[in-house]
Amino acid sequence: MERLDKAVRRTKLSREGYVRTLISGYEPQSLPPVEYYEILRELREIQDTIERLSRMVSQLGTLDSKEYSRQVKRLGEICHG
């Protein structure tokens, strides 16, 4: 029972839902750690900024090189720790 409860907690399913999923032939996957969602949010912010910078280049023919460099550095820090 302890093993079942531990597996259920990792998925955030109810015990009944977990067992139903197993009976259906699937093994429920553990949820990713909280940090995963934080990193995903940061990457989306960076993506939005880079897209905004790309639109600026297309419309004005100029680039805010300091902002671009800052975002590239931020992305590198996230990707490489």
PDB file of N, CA and C in Angstrom:
ATOM      1  N   MET A   1       0.819  -1.187   0.000  1.00  0.00           N
ATOM      2  CA  MET A   1       0.000   0.000   0.000  1.00  0.00           C
ATOM      3  C   MET A   1       0.870   1.261   0.000  1.00  0.00           C
ATOM      4  N   GLU A   2       1.976   1.223   0.763  1.00  0.00           N
ATOM      5  CA  GLU A   2       2.883   2.375   0.784  1.00  0.00           C
ATOM      6  C   GLU A   2       3.463   2.639  -0.595  1.00  0.00           C
ATOM      7  N   ARG A   3       3.830   1.579  -1.281  1.00  0.00           N
ATOM      8  CA  ARG A   3       4.393   1.709  -2.632  1.00  0.00           C
ATOM      9  C   ARG A   3       3.363   2.314  -3.581  1.00  0.00           C
ATOM     10  N   LEU A   4       2.109   1.866  -3.468  1.00  0.00           N
ATOM     11  CA  LEU A   4       1.032   2.406  -4.294  1.00  0.00           C
ATOM     12  C   LEU A   4       0.836   3.892  -3.991  1.00  0.00           C
ATOM     13  N   ASP A   5       0.771   4.247  -2.715  1.00  0.00           N
ATOM     14  CA  ASP A   5       0.570   5.639  -2.334  1.00  0.00           C
ATOM     15  C   ASP A   5       1.699   6.531  -2.840  1.00  0.00           C
ATOM     16  N   LYS A   6       2.919   6.046  -2.776  1.00  0.00           N
ATOM     17  CA  LYS A   6       4.064   6.820  -3.256  1.00  0.00           C
ATOM     18  C   LYS A   6       3.961   7.054  -4.768  1.00  0.00           C
ATOM     19  N   ALA A   7       3.589   6.010  -5.508  1.00  0.00           N
ATOM     20  CA  ALA A   7       3.433   6.134  -6.961  1.00  0.00           C
ATOM     21  C   ALA A   7       2.299   7.098  -7.300  1.00  0.00           C
ATOM     22  N   VAL A   8       1.220   7.027  -6.547  1.00  0.00           N
ATOM     23  CA  VAL A   8       0.068   7.906  -6.784  1.00  0.00           C
ATOM     24  C   VAL A   8       0.459   9.361  -6.541  1.00  0.00           C
ATOM     25  N   ARG A   9       1.189   9.645  -5.479  1.00  0.00           N
ATOM     26  CA  ARG A   9       1.601  11.024  -5.170  1.00  0.00           C
ATOM     27  C   ARG A   9       2.443  11.634  -6.284  1.00  0.00           C
ATOM     28  N   ARG A  10       3.265  10.835  -6.923  1.00  0.00           N
ATOM     29  CA  ARG A  10       4.118  11.356  -8.001  1.00  0.00           C
ATOM     30  C   ARG A  10       3.306  11.784  -9.222  1.00  0.00           C
ATOM     31  N   THR A  11       2.104  11.225  -9.383  1.00  0.00           N
ATOM     32  CA  THR A  11       1.299  11.542 -10.569  1.00  0.00           C
ATOM     33  C   THR A  11       0.230  12.579 -10.310  1.00  0.00           C
ATOM     34  N   LYS A  12      -0.103  12.823  -9.072  1.00  0.00           N
ATOM     35  CA  LYS A  12      -1.174  13.747  -8.682  1.00  0.00           C
ATOM     36  C   LYS A  12      -2.554  13.226  -9.084  1.00  0.00           C
ATOM     37  N   LEU A  13      -2.658  11.951  -9.403  1.00  0.00           N
ATOM     38  CA  LEU A  13      -3.957  11.326  -9.662  1.00  0.00           C
ATOM     39  C   LEU A  13      -4.538  10.841  -8.336  1.00  0.00           C
ATOM     40  N   SER A  14      -5.838  10.556  -8.346  1.00  0.00           N
ATOM     41  CA  SER A  14      -6.409   9.885  -7.183  1.00  0.00           C
ATOM     42  C   SER A  14      -5.942   8.427  -7.222  1.00  0.00           C
ATOM     43  N   ARG A  15      -6.024   7.744  -6.105  1.00  0.00           N
ATOM     44  CA  ARG A  15      -5.627   6.334  -6.070  1.00  0.00           C
ATOM     45  C   ARG A  15      -6.482   5.541  -7.070  1.00  0.00           C
ATOM     46  N   GLU A  16      -7.783   5.837  -7.097  1.00  0.00           N
ATOM     47  CA  GLU A  16      -8.689   5.135  -8.015  1.00  0.00           C
ATOM     48  C   GLU A  16      -8.317   5.417  -9.466  1.00  0.00           C
ATOM     49  N   GLY A  17      -8.027   6.677  -9.767  1.00  0.00           N
ATOM     50  CA  GLY A  17      -7.638   7.034 -11.129  1.00  0.00           C
ATOM     51  C   GLY A  17      -6.345   6.362 -11.542  1.00  0.00           C
ATOM     52  N   TYR A  18      -5.414   6.271 -10.613  1.00  0.00           N
ATOM     53  CA  TYR A  18      -4.137   5.617 -10.888  1.00  0.00           C
ATOM     54  C   TYR A  18      -4.364   4.140 -11.216  1.00  0.00           C
ATOM     55  N   VAL A  19      -5.161   3.466 -10.392  1.00  0.00           N
ATOM     56  CA  VAL A  19      -5.421   2.041 -10.607  1.00  0.00           C
ATOM     57  C   VAL A  19      -6.180   1.834 -11.915  1.00  0.00           C
ATOM     58  N   ARG A  20      -7.155   2.697 -12.216  1.00  0.00           N
ATOM     59  CA  ARG A  20      -7.895   2.577 -13.488  1.00  0.00           C
ATOM     60  C   ARG A  20      -6.947   2.719 -14.670  1.00  0.00           C
ATOM     61  N   THR A  21      -6.006   3.643 -14.560  1.00  0.00           N
ATOM     62  CA  THR A  21      -5.038   3.834 -15.643  1.00  0.00           C
ATOM     63  C   THR A  21      -4.181   2.589 -15.828  1.00  0.00           C
ATOM     64  N   LEU A  22      -3.754   1.990 -14.724  1.00  0.00           N
ATOM     65  CA  LEU A  22      -2.973   0.749 -14.805  1.00  0.00           C
ATOM     66  C   LEU A  22      -3.787  -0.369 -15.442  1.00  0.00           C
ATOM     67  N   ILE A  23      -5.050  -0.492 -15.038  1.00  0.00           N
ATOM     68  CA  ILE A  23      -5.916  -1.545 -15.575  1.00  0.00           C
ATOM     69  C   ILE A  23      -6.108  -1.350 -17.073  1.00  0.00           C
ATOM     70  N   SER A  24      -6.137  -0.106 -17.531  1.00  0.00           N
ATOM     71  CA  SER A  24      -6.306   0.195 -18.957  1.00  0.00           C
ATOM     72  C   SER A  24      -5.059  -0.139 -19.774  1.00  0.00           C
ATOM     73  N   GLY A  25      -3.990  -0.518 -19.091  1.00  0.00           N
ATOM     74  CA  GLY A  25      -2.776  -0.893 -19.807  1.00  0.00           C
ATOM     75  C   GLY A  25      -1.746   0.214 -19.910  1.00  0.00           C
ATOM     76  N   TYR A  26      -1.961   1.307 -19.218  1.00  0.00           N
ATOM     77  CA  TYR A  26      -1.018   2.415 -19.250  1.00  0.00           C
ATOM     78  C   TYR A  26      -0.398   2.585 -17.878  1.00  0.00           C
ATOM     79  N   GLU A  27       0.858   3.032 -17.872  1.00  0.00           N
ATOM     80  CA  GLU A  27       1.486   3.364 -16.597  1.00  0.00           C
ATOM     81  C   GLU A  27       1.537   4.873 -16.483  1.00  0.00           C
ATOM     82  N   PRO A  28       0.852   5.439 -15.491  1.00  0.00           N
ATOM     83  CA  PRO A  28       0.853   6.900 -15.337  1.00  0.00           C
ATOM     84  C   PRO A  28       2.269   7.432 -15.126  1.00  0.00           C
ATOM     85  N   GLN A  29       2.566   8.531 -15.759  1.00  0.00           N
ATOM     86  CA  GLN A  29       3.882   9.141 -15.652  1.00  0.00           C
ATOM     87  C   GLN A  29       3.923  10.115 -14.486  1.00  0.00           C
ATOM     88  N   SER A  30       5.068  10.210 -13.861  1.00  0.00           N
ATOM     89  CA  SER A  30       5.262  11.189 -12.796  1.00  0.00           C
ATOM     90  C   SER A  30       5.249  12.584 -13.389  1.00  0.00           C
ATOM     91  N   LEU A  31       4.761  13.532 -12.619  1.00  0.00           N
ATOM     92  CA  LEU A  31       4.795  14.917 -13.059  1.00  0.00           C
ATOM     93  C   LEU A  31       6.217  15.438 -12.985  1.00  0.00           C
ATOM     94  N   PRO A  32       6.571  16.362 -13.886  1.00  0.00           N
ATOM     95  CA  PRO A  32       7.910  16.936 -13.807  1.00  0.00           C
ATOM     96  C   PRO A  32       8.035  17.795 -12.549  1.00  0.00           C
ATOM     97  N   PRO A  33       9.257  18.057 -12.110  1.00  0.00           N
ATOM     98  CA  PRO A  33       9.448  18.895 -10.921  1.00  0.00           C
ATOM     99  C   PRO A  33       8.972  20.323 -11.179  1.00  0.00           C
ATOM    100  N   VAL A  34       8.705  21.052 -10.119  1.00  0.00           N
ATOM    101  CA  VAL A  34       8.221  22.430 -10.206  1.00  0.00           C
ATOM    102  C   VAL A  34       9.172  23.292 -11.039  1.00  0.00           C
ATOM    103  N   GLU A  35      10.462  23.047 -10.928  1.00  0.00           N
ATOM    104  CA  GLU A  35      11.451  23.830 -11.676  1.00  0.00           C
ATOM    105  C   GLU A  35      11.213  23.754 -13.187  1.00  0.00           C
ATOM    106  N   TYR A  36      10.685  22.638 -13.650  1.00  0.00           N
ATOM    107  CA  TYR A  36      10.390  22.475 -15.079  1.00  0.00           C
ATOM    108  C   TYR A  36       9.456  23.583 -15.557  1.00  0.00           C
ATOM    109  N   TYR A  37       8.403  23.846 -14.786  1.00  0.00           N
ATOM    110  CA  TYR A  37       7.424  24.864 -15.176  1.00  0.00           C
ATOM    111  C   TYR A  37       8.011  26.265 -15.079  1.00  0.00           C
ATOM    112  N   GLU A  38       8.881  26.490 -14.116  1.00  0.00           N
ATOM    113  CA  GLU A  38       9.550  27.785 -13.995  1.00  0.00           C
ATOM    114  C   GLU A  38      10.455  28.036 -15.198  1.00  0.00           C
ATOM    115  N   ILE A  39      11.213  27.030 -15.590  1.00  0.00           N
ATOM    116  CA  ILE A  39      12.106  27.153 -16.748  1.00  0.00           C
ATOM    117  C   ILE A  39      11.292  27.350 -18.020  1.00  0.00           C
ATOM    118  N   LEU A  40      10.201  26.616 -18.155  1.00  0.00           N
ATOM    119  CA  LEU A  40       9.345  26.752 -19.328  1.00  0.00           C
ATOM    120  C   LEU A  40       8.795  28.172 -19.432  1.00  0.00           C
ATOM    121  N   ARG A  41       8.378  28.753 -18.306  1.00  0.00           N
ATOM    122  CA  ARG A  41       7.867  30.127 -18.287  1.00  0.00           C
ATOM    123  C   ARG A  41       8.963  31.104 -18.726  1.00  0.00           C
ATOM    124  N   GLU A  42      10.173  30.926 -18.215  1.00  0.00           N
ATOM    125  CA  GLU A  42      11.282  31.806 -18.591  1.00  0.00           C
ATOM    126  C   GLU A  42      11.600  31.694 -20.075  1.00  0.00           C
ATOM    127  N   LEU A  43      11.600  30.477 -20.595  1.00  0.00           N
ATOM    128  CA  LEU A  43      11.885  30.284 -22.022  1.00  0.00           C
ATOM    129  C   LEU A  43      10.818  30.940 -22.886  1.00  0.00           C
ATOM    130  N   ARG A  44       9.562  30.881 -22.452  1.00  0.00           N
ATOM    131  CA  ARG A  44       8.488  31.548 -23.208  1.00  0.00           C
ATOM    132  C   ARG A  44       8.663  33.060 -23.195  1.00  0.00           C
ATOM    133  N   GLU A  45       9.095  33.618 -22.054  1.00  0.00           N
ATOM    134  CA  GLU A  45       9.357  35.056 -21.982  1.00  0.00           C
ATOM    135  C   GLU A  45      10.474  35.442 -22.948  1.00  0.00           C
ATOM    136  N   ILE A  46      11.526  34.637 -22.977  1.00  0.00           N
ATOM    137  CA  ILE A  46      12.649  34.910 -23.879  1.00  0.00           C
ATOM    138  C   ILE A  46      12.191  34.810 -25.326  1.00  0.00           C
ATOM    139  N   GLN A  47      11.397  33.788 -25.615  1.00  0.00           N
ATOM    140  CA  GLN A  47      10.880  33.626 -26.973  1.00  0.00           C
ATOM    141  C   GLN A  47      10.062  34.854 -27.385  1.00  0.00           C
ATOM    142  N   ASP A  48       9.205  35.327 -26.492  1.00  0.00           N
ATOM    143  CA  ASP A  48       8.398  36.517 -26.794  1.00  0.00           C
ATOM    144  C   ASP A  48       9.281  37.727 -27.076  1.00  0.00           C
ATOM    145  N   THR A  49      10.325  37.899 -26.278  1.00  0.00           N
ATOM    146  CA  THR A  49      11.232  39.038 -26.466  1.00  0.00           C
ATOM    147  C   THR A  49      11.966  38.926 -27.790  1.00  0.00           C
ATOM    148  N   ILE A  50      12.452  37.753 -28.114  1.00  0.00           N
ATOM    149  CA  ILE A  50      13.171  37.564 -29.379  1.00  0.00           C
ATOM    150  C   ILE A  50      12.231  37.786 -30.562  1.00  0.00           C
ATOM    151  N   GLU A  51      10.987  37.328 -30.451  1.00  0.00           N
ATOM    152  CA  GLU A  51      10.018  37.572 -31.523  1.00  0.00           C
ATOM    153  C   GLU A  51       9.748  39.066 -31.676  1.00  0.00           C
ATOM    154  N   ARG A  52       9.634  39.783 -30.555  1.00  0.00           N
ATOM    155  CA  ARG A  52       9.426  41.228 -30.588  1.00  0.00           C
ATOM    156  C   ARG A  52      10.611  41.917 -31.257  1.00  0.00           C
ATOM    157  N   LEU A  53      11.818  41.480 -30.912  1.00  0.00           N
ATOM    158  CA  LEU A  53      13.014  42.052 -31.532  1.00  0.00           C
ATOM    159  C   LEU A  53      13.050  41.759 -33.030  1.00  0.00           C
ATOM    160  N   SER A  54      12.625  40.567 -33.422  1.00  0.00           N
ATOM    161  CA  SER A  54      12.603  40.209 -34.845  1.00  0.00           C
ATOM    162  C   SER A  54      11.613  41.086 -35.608  1.00  0.00           C
ATOM    163  N   ARG A  55      10.454  41.335 -34.991  1.00  0.00           N
ATOM    164  CA  ARG A  55       9.468  42.218 -35.646  1.00  0.00           C
ATOM    165  C   ARG A  55      10.032  43.633 -35.787  1.00  0.00           C
ATOM    166  N   MET A  56      10.753  44.082 -34.764  1.00  0.00           N
ATOM    167  CA  MET A  56      11.345  45.415 -34.797  1.00  0.00           C
ATOM    168  C   MET A  56      12.346  45.512 -35.950  1.00  0.00           C
ATOM    169  N   VAL A  57      13.143  44.487 -36.116  1.00  0.00           N
ATOM    170  CA  VAL A  57      14.120  44.477 -37.212  1.00  0.00           C
ATOM    171  C   VAL A  57      13.400  44.514 -38.555  1.00  0.00           C
ATOM    172  N   SER A  58      12.335  43.729 -38.669  1.00  0.00           N
ATOM    173  CA  SER A  58      11.593  43.683 -39.930  1.00  0.00           C
ATOM    174  C   SER A  58      10.947  45.027 -40.244  1.00  0.00           C
ATOM    175  N   GLN A  59      10.372  45.661 -39.232  1.00  0.00           N
ATOM    176  CA  GLN A  59       9.639  46.909 -39.454  1.00  0.00           C
ATOM    177  C   GLN A  59      10.562  48.116 -39.586  1.00  0.00           C
ATOM    178  N   LEU A  60      11.544  48.204 -38.733  1.00  0.00           N
ATOM    179  CA  LEU A  60      12.379  49.403 -38.690  1.00  0.00           C
ATOM    180  C   LEU A  60      13.741  49.228 -39.350  1.00  0.00           C
ATOM    181  N   GLY A  61      14.128  47.995 -39.545  1.00  0.00           N
ATOM    182  CA  GLY A  61      15.440  47.749 -40.111  1.00  0.00           C
ATOM    183  C   GLY A  61      16.560  47.960 -39.105  1.00  0.00           C
ATOM    184  N   THR A  62      16.191  48.042 -37.818  1.00  0.00           N
ATOM    185  CA  THR A  62      17.193  48.232 -36.766  1.00  0.00           C
ATOM    186  C   THR A  62      17.016  47.169 -35.697  1.00  0.00           C
ATOM    187  N   LEU A  63      18.022  47.025 -34.887  1.00  0.00           N
ATOM    188  CA  LEU A  63      17.992  46.036 -33.821  1.00  0.00           C
ATOM    189  C   LEU A  63      18.538  46.662 -32.547  1.00  0.00           C
ATOM    190  N   ASP A  64      17.839  46.446 -31.463  1.00  0.00           N
ATOM    191  CA  ASP A  64      18.332  46.875 -30.151  1.00  0.00           C
ATOM    192  C   ASP A  64      19.349  45.828 -29.725  1.00  0.00           C
ATOM    193  N   SER A  65      20.603  46.055 -30.079  1.00  0.00           N
ATOM    194  CA  SER A  65      21.629  45.029 -29.874  1.00  0.00           C
ATOM    195  C   SER A  65      21.858  44.726 -28.397  1.00  0.00           C
ATOM    196  N   LYS A  66      21.715  45.718 -27.525  1.00  0.00           N
ATOM    197  CA  LYS A  66      21.895  45.462 -26.096  1.00  0.00           C
ATOM    198  C   LYS A  66      20.814  44.517 -25.574  1.00  0.00           C
ATOM    199  N   GLU A  67      19.571  44.768 -25.968  1.00  0.00           N
ATOM    200  CA  GLU A  67      18.462  43.902 -25.533  1.00  0.00           C
ATOM    201  C   GLU A  67      18.627  42.501 -26.118  1.00  0.00           C
ATOM    202  N   TYR A  68      19.007  42.435 -27.381  1.00  0.00           N
ATOM    203  CA  TYR A  68      19.205  41.138 -28.020  1.00  0.00           C
ATOM    204  C   TYR A  68      20.303  40.349 -27.296  1.00  0.00           C
ATOM    205  N   SER A  69      21.418  41.010 -27.018  1.00  0.00           N
ATOM    206  CA  SER A  69      22.524  40.348 -26.322  1.00  0.00           C
ATOM    207  C   SER A  69      22.118  39.902 -24.929  1.00  0.00           C
ATOM    208  N   ARG A  70      21.338  40.736 -24.244  1.00  0.00           N
ATOM    209  CA  ARG A  70      20.877  40.391 -22.905  1.00  0.00           C
ATOM    210  C   ARG A  70      20.010  39.134 -22.938  1.00  0.00           C
ATOM    211  N   GLN A  71      19.129  39.035 -23.922  1.00  0.00           N
ATOM    212  CA  GLN A  71      18.241  37.877 -24.018  1.00  0.00           C
ATOM    213  C   GLN A  71      19.005  36.615 -24.414  1.00  0.00           C
ATOM    214  N   VAL A  72      19.953  36.748 -25.299  1.00  0.00           N
ATOM    215  CA  VAL A  72      20.771  35.595 -25.695  1.00  0.00           C
ATOM    216  C   VAL A  72      21.572  35.094 -24.492  1.00  0.00           C
ATOM    217  N   LYS A  73      22.135  36.022 -23.719  1.00  0.00           N
ATOM    218  CA  LYS A  73      22.885  35.642 -22.520  1.00  0.00           C
ATOM    219  C   LYS A  73      21.965  34.952 -21.519  1.00  0.00           C
ATOM    220  N   ARG A  74      20.772  35.495 -21.334  1.00  0.00           N
ATOM    221  CA  ARG A  74      19.787  34.895 -20.408  1.00  0.00           C
ATOM    222  C   ARG A  74      19.429  33.484 -20.839  1.00  0.00           C
ATOM    223  N   LEU A  75      19.215  33.296 -22.135  1.00  0.00           N
ATOM    224  CA  LEU A  75      18.896  31.968 -22.653  1.00  0.00           C
ATOM    225  C   LEU A  75      20.046  31.002 -22.403  1.00  0.00           C
ATOM    226  N   GLY A  76      21.274  31.458 -22.616  1.00  0.00           N
ATOM    227  CA  GLY A  76      22.446  30.621 -22.362  1.00  0.00           C
ATOM    228  C   GLY A  76      22.554  30.209 -20.900  1.00  0.00           C
ATOM    229  N   GLU A  77      22.257  31.153 -20.008  1.00  0.00           N
ATOM    230  CA  GLU A  77      22.321  30.845 -18.582  1.00  0.00           C
ATOM    231  C   GLU A  77      21.285  29.783 -18.192  1.00  0.00           C
ATOM    232  N   ILE A  78      20.108  29.883 -18.759  1.00  0.00           N
ATOM    233  CA  ILE A  78      19.060  28.905 -18.459  1.00  0.00           C
ATOM    234  C   ILE A  78      19.434  27.537 -19.018  1.00  0.00           C
ATOM    235  N   CYS A  79      19.931  27.524 -20.235  1.00  0.00           N
ATOM    236  CA  CYS A  79      20.238  26.247 -20.885  1.00  0.00           C
ATOM    237  C   CYS A  79      21.466  25.555 -20.289  1.00  0.00           C
ATOM    238  N   HIS A  80      22.427  26.321 -19.818  1.00  0.00           N
ATOM    239  CA  HIS A  80      23.677  25.754 -19.337  1.00  0.00           C
ATOM    240  C   HIS A  80      23.856  25.815 -17.825  1.00  0.00           C
ATOM    241  N   GLY A  81      22.826  26.319 -17.152  1.00  0.00           N
ATOM    242  CA  GLY A  81      22.858  26.334 -15.691  1.00  0.00           C
ATOM    243  C   GLY A  81      23.550  27.437 -15.086  1.00  0.00           C
TER     244      GLY A  81
END
